[in-house]
mmCIF file of C-alpha atoms in Angstrom:
data_model
loop_
_atom_site.group_PDB
_atom_site.id
_atom_site.type_symbol
_atom_site.label_atom_id
_atom_site.label_comp_id
_atom_site.label_asym_id
_atom_site.label_seq_id
_atom_site.Cartn_x
_atom_site.Cartn_y
_atom_site.Cartn_z
ATOM 1 C CA UNK A 114 20.907 -6.022 16.726
ATOM 2 C CA UNK A 115 17.856 -3.662 17.520
ATOM 3 C CA UNK A 116 14.621 -5.813 17.444
ATOM 4 C CA UNK A 117 12.747 -2.769 16.105
ATOM 5 C CA UNK A 118 13.459 0.295 13.724
ATOM 6 C CA UNK A 119 11.799 3.691 14.768
ATOM 7 C CA UNK A 120 10.053 5.043 12.630
ATOM 8 C CA UNK A 121 9.216 9.485 12.860
ATOM 9 C CA UNK A 122 6.357 10.306 9.974
ATOM 10 C CA UNK A 123 4.354 13.042 9.777
ATOM 11 C CA UNK A 124 0.751 12.540 7.237
ATOM 12 C CA UNK A 125 -1.671 15.173 6.084
ATOM 13 C CA UNK A 126 -3.160 14.496 9.279
ATOM 14 C CA UNK A 127 -0.634 16.339 11.486
ATOM 15 C CA UNK A 128 -2.289 18.789 12.518
ATOM 16 C CA UNK A 129 -5.640 18.903 11.899
ATOM 17 C CA UNK A 130 -6.508 14.835 13.948
ATOM 18 C CA UNK A 131 -3.701 14.005 14.923
ATOM 19 C CA UNK A 132 -0.183 15.735 16.076
ATOM 20 C CA UNK A 133 0.644 18.338 14.664
ATOM 21 C CA UNK A 134 4.752 17.315 15.121
ATOM 22 C CA UNK A 135 3.973 14.025 13.606
ATOM 23 C CA UNK A 136 3.519 10.408 15.201
ATOM 24 C CA UNK A 137 5.943 7.445 15.703
ATOM 25 C CA UNK A 138 5.968 3.936 15.415
ATOM 26 C CA UNK A 139 8.665 1.322 15.923
ATOM 27 C CA UNK A 140 8.687 -1.726 13.376
ATOM 28 C CA UNK A 141 10.170 -4.681 14.103
ATOM 29 C CA UNK A 142 11.226 -7.216 11.144
ATOM 30 C CA UNK A 143 10.401 -10.009 9.992
ATOM 31 C CA UNK A 144 12.448 -13.267 9.524
ATOM 32 C CA UNK A 145 12.984 -12.645 6.325
ATOM 33 C CA UNK A 146 14.280 -10.125 6.562
ATOM 34 C CA UNK A 147 11.427 -7.173 5.611
ATOM 35 C CA UNK A 148 9.108 -5.092 7.267
ATOM 36 C CA UNK A 149 5.905 -4.643 8.428
ATOM 37 C CA UNK A 150 4.287 -0.913 8.477
ATOM 38 C CA UNK A 151 1.431 -1.160 10.759
ATOM 39 C CA UNK A 152 -0.035 2.182 11.492
ATOM 40 C CA UNK A 153 -3.089 1.380 13.758
ATOM 41 C CA UNK A 154 0.722 1.413 16.514
ATOM 42 C CA UNK A 155 1.535 4.467 14.666
ATOM 43 C CA UNK A 156 1.293 6.590 18.818
ATOM 44 C CA UNK A 157 2.114 9.860 19.643
ATOM 45 C CA UNK A 158 5.832 11.262 20.565
ATOM 46 C CA UNK A 159 5.654 11.644 24.755
ATOM 47 C CA UNK A 160 5.668 15.167 24.270
ATOM 48 C CA UNK A 161 2.256 15.701 23.198
ATOM 49 C CA UNK A 162 1.368 14.947 26.616
ATOM 50 C CA UNK A 163 4.326 16.865 28.184
ATOM 51 C CA UNK A 164 5.894 19.860 27.767
ATOM 52 C CA UNK A 165 9.095 19.311 29.322
ATOM 53 C CA UNK A 166 9.911 16.594 26.756
ATOM 54 C CA UNK A 167 11.792 17.704 23.910
ATOM 55 C CA UNK A 168 10.456 14.800 21.001
ATOM 56 C CA UNK A 169 12.705 14.152 17.216
ATOM 57 C CA UNK A 170 11.107 15.460 14.493
ATOM 58 C CA UNK A 171 10.281 13.361 11.353
ATOM 59 C CA UNK A 172 12.800 14.088 8.635
ATOM 60 C CA UNK A 173 11.244 15.431 5.401
ATOM 61 C CA UNK A 174 11.835 11.576 3.555
ATOM 62 C CA UNK A 175 9.142 10.779 6.534
ATOM 63 C CA UNK A 176 6.543 13.480 5.637
ATOM 64 C CA UNK A 177 4.035 11.680 3.693
ATOM 65 C CA UNK A 178 1.812 12.855 1.539
ATOM 66 C CA UNK A 179 -1.276 10.781 2.485
ATOM 67 C CA UNK A 180 -3.741 10.663 5.169
ATOM 68 C CA UNK A 181 -2.957 8.359 7.930
ATOM 69 C CA UNK A 182 -6.137 7.203 9.657
ATOM 70 C CA UNK A 183 -5.503 4.782 12.124
ATOM 71 C CA UNK A 184 -3.079 4.703 14.585
ATOM 72 C CA UNK A 185 -3.349 7.693 17.705
ATOM 73 C CA UNK A 186 -5.131 10.813 17.476
ATOM 74 C CA UNK A 187 -4.502 14.626 19.557
ATOM 75 C CA UNK A 188 -4.339 14.468 22.435
ATOM 76 C CA UNK A 189 -6.906 17.227 23.762
#
């Protein structure tokens, strides 16, 4: 099996303080089968830094209606 889940997401900060297409989380599964989302670990996709990369976009169900202040911000 896999040792983590890949979670692409967008939030109210996308395109303002964070990368417009969204950010990613790699979420390990806890011993009891649950997961804990630590948005401090949110990171920009590779395509935020290099136009030569194509990155998956978060599906509409992963668009959060709240701002996530934690994690990596926009790359200038």
